[in-house]
């Protein structure tokens, strides 16, 4: 297919040739089949039809019986498929092919292919909202000498964004420290918000709004609770910030500080305490959260008293309600069937 031909012409000719080869038995023409499909994929990408490019590349026989296909050759095809699906915002299909590369990545020699693998992995983790893992992957690429310096700065910025969006706690704290101490970070666009979060300072609505303007759509998608990933990240950060400012705080005051109602504030605090992302305990009788030093990052197996306390309140309410219903039924029987009631009462 001539390089000067327009993409549509390339596609038309390429598809005819592929069909012709199939009719003659592709096994005899595997090398030609691969070359045609690579050129077809190029044409689809010129038309920004990345899905059809990926689908075409996926039909290339990489388990040939005619010749040995090296791990590098396989990885280059698969990484191209992954990138095409990521262009189509289809991380699920991209992940399927990324897993194929994982099985051979230690045998791949080409450094550029390895870098593309790690970048694709970072993008998929980001899209799956595994923000801490994504941040670590982006940060690794930001230190890769093979990558252009301007692009490295961009990946450092992605690492900062993903770290901000990651769940608050000791693991994120370690990543924040790594980024904050990096000499390049002070020049990053989001250094101010990185610094505030690292130093456990509360964020203002204006700072949050400015930061949110830089985020991707999947960062701003709302969950079943109506909150975005950013909303949750900021809420949890401010909760950690509150733990540095106060020894204890009432549910109502905490809710006001976080911009949510008291019950949600209690639930968020309880969840973070249980997951070891906050240190302290909850007094449900007086409706207070007590903070105690640094979080361990380990789940608290003995934190059931919070749940038990809430469940006991529900149990008490249910028992009280049942007792009231029994009393109503007893009164009704006494009024409507006095003889029966008198016979049943033990004197």
Short mmCIF file of C-alpha atoms in Angstrom, two decimals:
data_model
loop_
_atom_site.label_atom_id
_atom_site.label_comp_id
_atom_site.label_asym_id
_atom_site.label_seq_id
_atom_site.Cartn_x
_atom_site.Cartn_y
_atom_site.Cartn_z
CA UNK A 1 0.00 0.00 0.00
CA UNK A 2 1.63 3.24 -1.11
CA UNK A 3 2.41 5.64 1.71
CA UNK A 4 0.99 8.62 -0.21
CA UNK A 5 -2.47 7.00 -0.54
CA UNK A 6 -5.24 8.35 1.64
CA UNK A 7 -6.20 6.21 4.69
CA UNK A 8 -9.52 5.07 3.23
CA UNK A 9 -7.81 3.79 0.08
CA UNK A 10 -5.22 1.97 2.18
CA UNK A 11 -7.98 0.36 4.22
CA UNK A 12 -9.93 -0.74 1.15
CA UNK A 13 -6.87 -2.29 -0.53
CA UNK A 14 -5.53 -3.76 2.71
CA UNK A 15 -8.77 -5.51 3.59
CA UNK A 16 -8.97 -7.01 0.10
CA UNK A 17 -5.42 -8.35 0.39
CA UNK A 18 -6.10 -9.83 3.85
CA UNK A 19 -9.21 -11.59 2.50
CA UNK A 20 -7.22 -12.90 -0.48
CA UNK A 21 -4.47 -14.27 1.77
CA UNK A 22 -7.06 -15.97 3.97
CA UNK A 23 -8.56 -17.69 0.92
CA UNK A 24 -5.14 -19.05 -0.03
CA UNK A 25 -4.33 -20.16 3.52
CA UNK A 26 -2.60 -17.60 5.71
CA UNK A 27 -0.13 -20.19 6.98
CA UNK A 28 1.78 -19.91 3.71
CA UNK A 29 1.94 -16.10 3.86
CA UNK A 30 2.25 -15.27 7.56
CA UNK A 31 4.94 -12.64 7.09
CA UNK A 32 2.96 -10.84 4.37
CA UNK A 33 -0.23 -11.12 6.44
CA UNK A 34 1.51 -9.47 9.40
CA UNK A 35 2.90 -6.64 7.26
CA UNK A 36 -0.48 -5.92 5.66
CA UNK A 37 -2.25 -5.87 9.04
CA UNK A 38 0.38 -3.52 10.49
CA UNK A 39 -0.21 -1.17 7.54
CA UNK A 40 -3.98 -1.51 7.96
CA UNK A 41 -3.63 -0.56 11.63
CA UNK A 42 -1.61 2.51 10.58
CA UNK A 43 -4.43 3.56 8.24
CA UNK A 44 -7.10 3.09 10.90
CA UNK A 45 -5.05 5.22 13.30
CA UNK A 46 -4.71 7.94 10.65
CA UNK A 47 -8.53 8.00 10.67
CA UNK A 48 -8.46 8.00 14.49
CA UNK A 49 -10.31 4.68 14.47
CA UNK A 50 -8.22 3.17 17.24
CA UNK A 51 -10.64 0.38 18.05
CA UNK A 52 -10.45 -1.10 14.54
CA UNK A 53 -6.69 -0.71 14.64
CA UNK A 54 -6.57 -2.72 17.87
CA UNK A 55 -8.93 -5.35 16.49
CA UNK A 56 -6.81 -5.72 13.35
CA UNK A 57 -3.56 -6.02 15.31
CA UNK A 58 -5.16 -8.64 17.57
CA UNK A 59 -5.62 -10.94 14.53
CA UNK A 60 -1.86 -11.12 13.87
CA UNK A 61 -0.56 -14.63 14.55
CA UNK A 62 2.08 -14.28 17.27
CA UNK A 63 2.34 -18.02 17.89
CA UNK A 64 3.65 -18.87 14.44
CA UNK A 65 4.79 -22.39 13.63
CA UNK A 66 6.77 -21.12 10.64
CA UNK A 67 9.13 -18.83 12.54
CA UNK A 68 9.95 -17.93 16.11
CA UNK A 69 8.30 -14.72 17.36
CA UNK A 70 10.46 -13.05 20.04
CA UNK A 71 9.06 -11.58 23.30
CA UNK A 72 10.03 -8.13 21.98
CA UNK A 73 7.99 -8.62 18.81
CA UNK A 74 4.98 -9.85 20.76
CA UNK A 75 5.23 -7.03 23.29
CA UNK A 76 5.38 -4.34 20.58
CA UNK A 77 2.14 -5.59 19.02
CA UNK A 78 0.36 -5.96 22.36
CA UNK A 79 1.51 -2.59 23.69
CA UNK A 80 0.20 -0.97 20.52
CA UNK A 81 -3.16 -2.68 21.07
CA UNK A 82 -3.19 -1.45 24.68
CA UNK A 83 -2.49 2.14 23.61
CA UNK A 84 -5.24 2.00 20.97
CA UNK A 85 -7.81 0.87 23.52
CA UNK A 86 -6.67 3.58 25.93
CA UNK A 87 -7.22 6.13 23.15
CA UNK A 88 -10.78 4.77 22.94
CA UNK A 89 -11.21 5.14 26.73
CA UNK A 90 -11.59 1.37 27.04
CA UNK A 91 -9.28 0.42 29.93
CA UNK A 92 -10.97 -2.98 30.33
CA UNK A 93 -9.90 -4.18 26.86
CA UNK A 94 -6.51 -2.51 27.35
CA UNK A 95 -6.01 -4.36 30.62
CA UNK A 96 -6.67 -7.74 28.94
CA UNK A 97 -3.75 -7.20 26.56
CA UNK A 98 -1.56 -5.60 29.22
CA UNK A 99 -1.80 -8.86 31.17
CA UNK A 100 -0.35 -10.70 28.17
CA UNK A 101 2.68 -8.42 28.28
CA UNK A 102 3.06 -8.96 32.04
CA UNK A 103 3.75 -12.63 31.37
CA UNK A 104 6.75 -11.85 29.14
CA UNK A 105 7.94 -8.38 30.26
CA UNK A 106 11.03 -9.76 32.02
CA UNK A 107 12.13 -11.30 28.71
CA UNK A 108 11.66 -8.05 26.75
CA UNK A 109 14.96 -6.34 25.90
CA UNK A 110 13.79 -3.12 24.25
CA UNK A 111 13.80 -0.35 26.86
CA UNK A 112 11.33 1.86 24.98
CA UNK A 113 8.80 -1.00 24.98
CA UNK A 114 9.29 -1.44 28.73
CA UNK A 115 8.69 2.28 29.30
CA UNK A 116 5.51 2.13 27.22
CA UNK A 117 4.39 -0.89 29.26
CA UNK A 118 4.86 0.99 32.55
CA UNK A 119 3.12 4.09 31.17
CA UNK A 120 0.16 2.03 29.95
CA UNK A 121 0.01 0.32 33.33
CA UNK A 122 -0.06 3.73 35.06
CA UNK A 123 -2.88 4.97 32.81
CA UNK A 124 -4.96 1.84 33.42
CA UNK A 125 -4.43 2.02 37.20
CA UNK A 126 -5.44 5.69 37.04
CA UNK A 127 -8.63 4.86 35.09
CA UNK A 128 -9.43 2.07 37.58
CA UNK A 129 -9.07 4.61 40.42
CA UNK A 130 -6.15 2.73 41.96
CA UNK A 131 -4.62 6.13 42.52
CA UNK A 132 -1.79 5.25 44.88
CA UNK A 133 -0.49 2.51 42.55
CA UNK A 134 -0.94 4.84 39.58
CA UNK A 135 1.00 7.59 41.37
CA UNK A 136 3.91 5.23 42.03
CA UNK A 137 3.90 4.11 38.38
CA UNK A 138 3.80 7.69 37.05
CA UNK A 139 6.57 8.70 39.45
CA UNK A 140 8.75 5.83 38.23
CA UNK A 141 8.32 7.01 34.61
CA UNK A 142 9.10 10.60 35.65
CA UNK A 143 12.57 9.37 36.64
CA UNK A 144 13.17 7.39 33.43
CA UNK A 145 16.13 8.85 31.43
CA UNK A 146 14.70 7.52 28.13
CA UNK A 147 11.71 9.85 28.48
CA UNK A 148 11.97 13.46 27.27
CA UNK A 149 12.54 15.89 30.17
CA UNK A 150 9.34 17.83 29.45
CA UNK A 151 7.34 14.60 29.43
CA UNK A 152 9.01 13.53 32.68
CA UNK A 153 7.74 16.73 34.28
CA UNK A 154 4.27 15.91 32.97
CA UNK A 155 4.38 12.45 34.54
CA UNK A 156 5.54 13.98 37.82
CA UNK A 157 2.43 16.17 37.65
CA UNK A 158 0.27 13.07 37.06
CA UNK A 159 1.89 11.43 40.08
CA UNK A 160 0.98 14.46 42.21
CA UNK A 161 -2.64 14.45 40.99
CA UNK A 162 -3.07 10.72 41.66
CA UNK A 163 -1.50 11.05 45.12
CA UNK A 164 -3.89 13.86 46.01
CA UNK A 165 -6.82 11.67 44.88
CA UNK A 166 -5.61 8.57 46.76
CA UNK A 167 -7.30 7.58 50.06
CA UNK A 168 -5.83 9.47 53.02
CA UNK A 169 -3.62 7.41 55.31
CA UNK A 170 -0.02 6.35 56.05
CA UNK A 171 0.62 4.84 52.59
CA UNK A 172 -0.41 8.03 50.85
CA UNK A 173 1.65 9.93 53.42
CA UNK A 174 4.80 8.10 52.28
CA UNK A 175 4.09 8.96 48.66
CA UNK A 176 3.41 12.59 49.57
CA UNK A 177 6.76 12.76 51.37
CA UNK A 178 8.59 11.28 48.37
CA UNK A 179 7.02 13.82 46.01
CA UNK A 180 7.43 16.79 48.36
CA UNK A 181 11.13 16.06 48.81
CA UNK A 182 11.72 15.72 45.06
CA UNK A 183 13.65 18.80 43.87
CA UNK A 184 11.46 19.04 40.75
CA UNK A 185 8.19 19.22 42.69
CA UNK A 186 8.51 22.90 43.64
CA UNK A 187 8.22 23.78 39.93
CA UNK A 188 5.09 21.66 39.40
CA UNK A 189 1.75 23.38 38.78
CA UNK A 190 0.14 21.64 41.75
CA UNK A 191 2.98 22.07 44.25
CA UNK A 192 0.88 24.39 46.45
CA UNK A 193 -1.84 21.78 46.98
CA UNK A 194 0.79 19.04 47.39
CA UNK A 195 2.47 21.08 50.12
CA UNK A 196 -0.78 21.77 51.96
CA UNK A 197 -1.79 18.12 51.92
CA UNK A 198 1.70 16.97 52.97
CA UNK A 199 1.64 19.43 55.89
CA UNK A 200 -1.95 18.38 56.81
CA UNK A 201 -3.35 21.86 56.28
CA UNK A 202 -7.02 22.33 55.47
CA UNK A 203 -7.84 23.18 51.84
CA UNK A 204 -10.04 26.11 50.85
CA UNK A 205 -12.92 25.82 48.34
CA UNK A 206 -11.02 28.10 45.92
CA UNK A 207 -7.97 25.81 45.96
CA UNK A 208 -10.14 22.75 45.41
CA UNK A 209 -11.97 24.40 42.49
CA UNK A 210 -8.69 25.38 40.79
CA UNK A 211 -7.33 21.86 41.20
CA UNK A 212 -10.52 20.19 39.91
CA UNK A 213 -10.30 22.17 36.65
CA UNK A 214 -7.20 20.12 35.71
CA UNK A 215 -8.73 16.70 36.32
CA UNK A 216 -9.89 14.07 33.83
CA UNK A 217 -13.59 13.14 33.53
CA UNK A 218 -13.14 9.84 35.42
CA UNK A 219 -11.71 11.79 38.36
CA UNK A 220 -14.92 13.81 38.55
CA UNK A 221 -17.48 11.01 38.03
CA UNK A 222 -19.95 10.82 40.91
CA UNK A 223 -20.37 7.64 42.96
CA UNK A 224 -23.54 6.21 44.49
CA UNK A 225 -23.15 8.61 47.43
CA UNK A 226 -23.17 11.61 45.08
CA UNK A 227 -19.52 12.46 45.77
CA UNK A 228 -16.69 12.60 43.24
CA UNK A 229 -13.29 10.99 43.81
CA UNK A 230 -11.95 14.48 44.50
CA UNK A 231 -14.76 15.20 46.99
CA UNK A 232 -13.88 12.06 48.95
CA UNK A 233 -10.15 12.71 48.81
CA UNK A 234 -10.55 16.27 50.11
CA UNK A 235 -13.06 15.19 52.75
CA UNK A 236 -10.68 12.51 54.04
CA UNK A 237 -7.73 14.91 53.91
CA UNK A 238 -9.62 17.52 55.92
CA UNK A 239 -10.60 14.81 58.40
CA UNK A 240 -6.92 13.93 58.86
CA UNK A 241 -6.20 17.66 59.12
CA UNK A 242 -8.83 17.95 61.86
CA UNK A 243 -7.11 15.12 63.75
CA UNK A 244 -3.95 17.26 63.85
CA UNK A 245 -5.84 20.33 65.10
CA UNK A 246 -8.11 18.74 67.71
CA UNK A 247 -7.76 16.14 70.43
CA UNK A 248 -11.48 15.48 70.06
CA UNK A 249 -14.44 16.93 68.20
CA UNK A 250 -18.20 16.44 68.26
CA UNK A 251 -20.03 14.87 65.31
CA UNK A 252 -21.92 18.10 64.61
CA UNK A 253 -18.79 20.25 64.64
CA UNK A 254 -16.91 17.72 62.50
CA UNK A 255 -19.74 17.64 59.97
CA UNK A 256 -19.73 21.44 59.80
CA UNK A 257 -15.96 21.45 59.29
CA UNK A 258 -16.18 18.86 56.49
CA UNK A 259 -19.27 20.35 54.87
CA UNK A 260 -21.44 17.25 55.40
CA UNK A 261 -24.06 16.20 57.95
CA UNK A 262 -23.10 14.81 61.36
CA UNK A 263 -24.09 11.21 60.55
CA UNK A 264 -21.91 11.13 57.41
CA UNK A 265 -19.05 12.70 59.36
CA UNK A 266 -19.34 9.92 61.96
CA UNK A 267 -19.45 7.25 59.25
CA UNK A 268 -16.36 8.61 57.46
CA UNK A 269 -14.43 8.88 60.71
CA UNK A 270 -15.47 5.36 61.72
CA UNK A 271 -14.46 3.90 58.35
CA UNK A 272 -11.04 5.55 58.45
CA UNK A 273 -10.50 4.46 62.06
CA UNK A 274 -11.44 0.88 61.21
CA UNK A 275 -9.10 0.84 58.19
CA UNK A 276 -6.22 2.20 60.26
CA UNK A 277 -6.11 5.45 58.29
CA UNK A 278 -6.93 7.46 61.44
CA UNK A 279 -5.87 6.76 65.02
CA UNK A 280 -8.41 7.15 67.81
CA UNK A 281 -11.88 6.03 68.79
CA UNK A 282 -15.52 7.10 68.77
CA UNK A 283 -17.67 7.81 71.83
CA UNK A 284 -21.19 7.33 70.54
CA UNK A 285 -22.89 8.22 73.81
CA UNK A 286 -21.40 11.72 73.92
CA UNK A 287 -21.16 11.81 70.08
CA UNK A 288 -17.45 12.63 69.92
CA UNK A 289 -14.43 11.47 67.91
CA UNK A 290 -11.19 11.23 69.90
CA UNK A 291 -7.88 11.37 67.99
CA UNK A 292 -4.76 9.55 69.18
CA UNK A 293 -1.46 10.23 67.37
CA UNK A 294 -0.44 8.70 64.05
CA UNK A 295 -2.44 6.10 62.14
CA UNK A 296 -0.87 2.65 61.70
CA UNK A 297 -2.27 1.90 58.26
CA UNK A 298 -3.47 -1.52 59.50
CA UNK A 299 -7.10 -2.53 59.79
CA UNK A 300 -8.37 -2.63 63.38
CA UNK A 301 -9.78 -6.05 64.17
CA UNK A 302 -10.84 -4.84 67.60
CA UNK A 303 -12.73 -1.86 66.29
CA UNK A 304 -16.08 -3.65 66.34
CA UNK A 305 -17.23 -1.67 69.37
CA UNK A 306 -18.14 1.20 67.06
CA UNK A 307 -20.42 -1.02 65.04
CA UNK A 308 -21.66 -2.77 68.15
CA UNK A 309 -22.50 0.57 69.75
CA UNK A 310 -24.55 1.59 66.75
CA UNK A 311 -26.20 -1.83 66.50
CA UNK A 312 -27.03 -1.82 70.24
CA UNK A 313 -28.83 1.48 69.80
CA UNK A 314 -30.82 -0.05 66.95
CA UNK A 315 -31.50 -3.16 69.08
CA UNK A 316 -32.69 -1.05 72.00
CA UNK A 317 -34.97 0.90 69.68
CA UNK A 318 -36.35 -2.33 68.19
CA UNK A 319 -36.95 -3.87 71.64
CA UNK A 320 -38.69 -0.70 72.81
CA UNK A 321 -40.85 -0.69 69.69
CA UNK A 322 -41.74 -4.37 70.15
CA UNK A 323 -42.67 -3.81 73.80
CA UNK A 324 -44.95 -0.95 72.80
CA UNK A 325 -46.66 -3.11 70.17
CA UNK A 326 -47.18 -5.95 72.70
CA UNK A 327 -48.70 -3.48 75.14
CA UNK A 328 -51.08 -2.18 72.44
CA UNK A 329 -52.23 -5.72 71.58
CA UNK A 330 -52.71 -6.56 75.28
CA UNK A 331 -54.84 -3.44 75.81
CA UNK A 332 -56.92 -4.26 72.74
CA UNK A 333 -57.61 -7.81 74.01
CA UNK A 334 -58.48 -6.48 77.47
CA UNK A 335 -60.98 -4.00 75.99
CA UNK A 336 -62.58 -6.26 73.42
CA UNK A 337 -62.43 -9.64 75.23
CA UNK A 338 -62.39 -8.91 78.98
CA UNK A 339 -63.48 -12.44 80.00
CA UNK A 340 -60.73 -14.08 77.95
CA UNK A 341 -58.17 -11.59 79.25
CA UNK A 342 -59.24 -12.21 82.88
CA UNK A 343 -58.94 -15.98 82.40
CA UNK A 344 -55.40 -15.67 81.00
CA UNK A 345 -54.01 -13.28 83.60
CA UNK A 346 -52.07 -15.04 86.34
CA UNK A 347 -53.00 -13.79 89.81
#
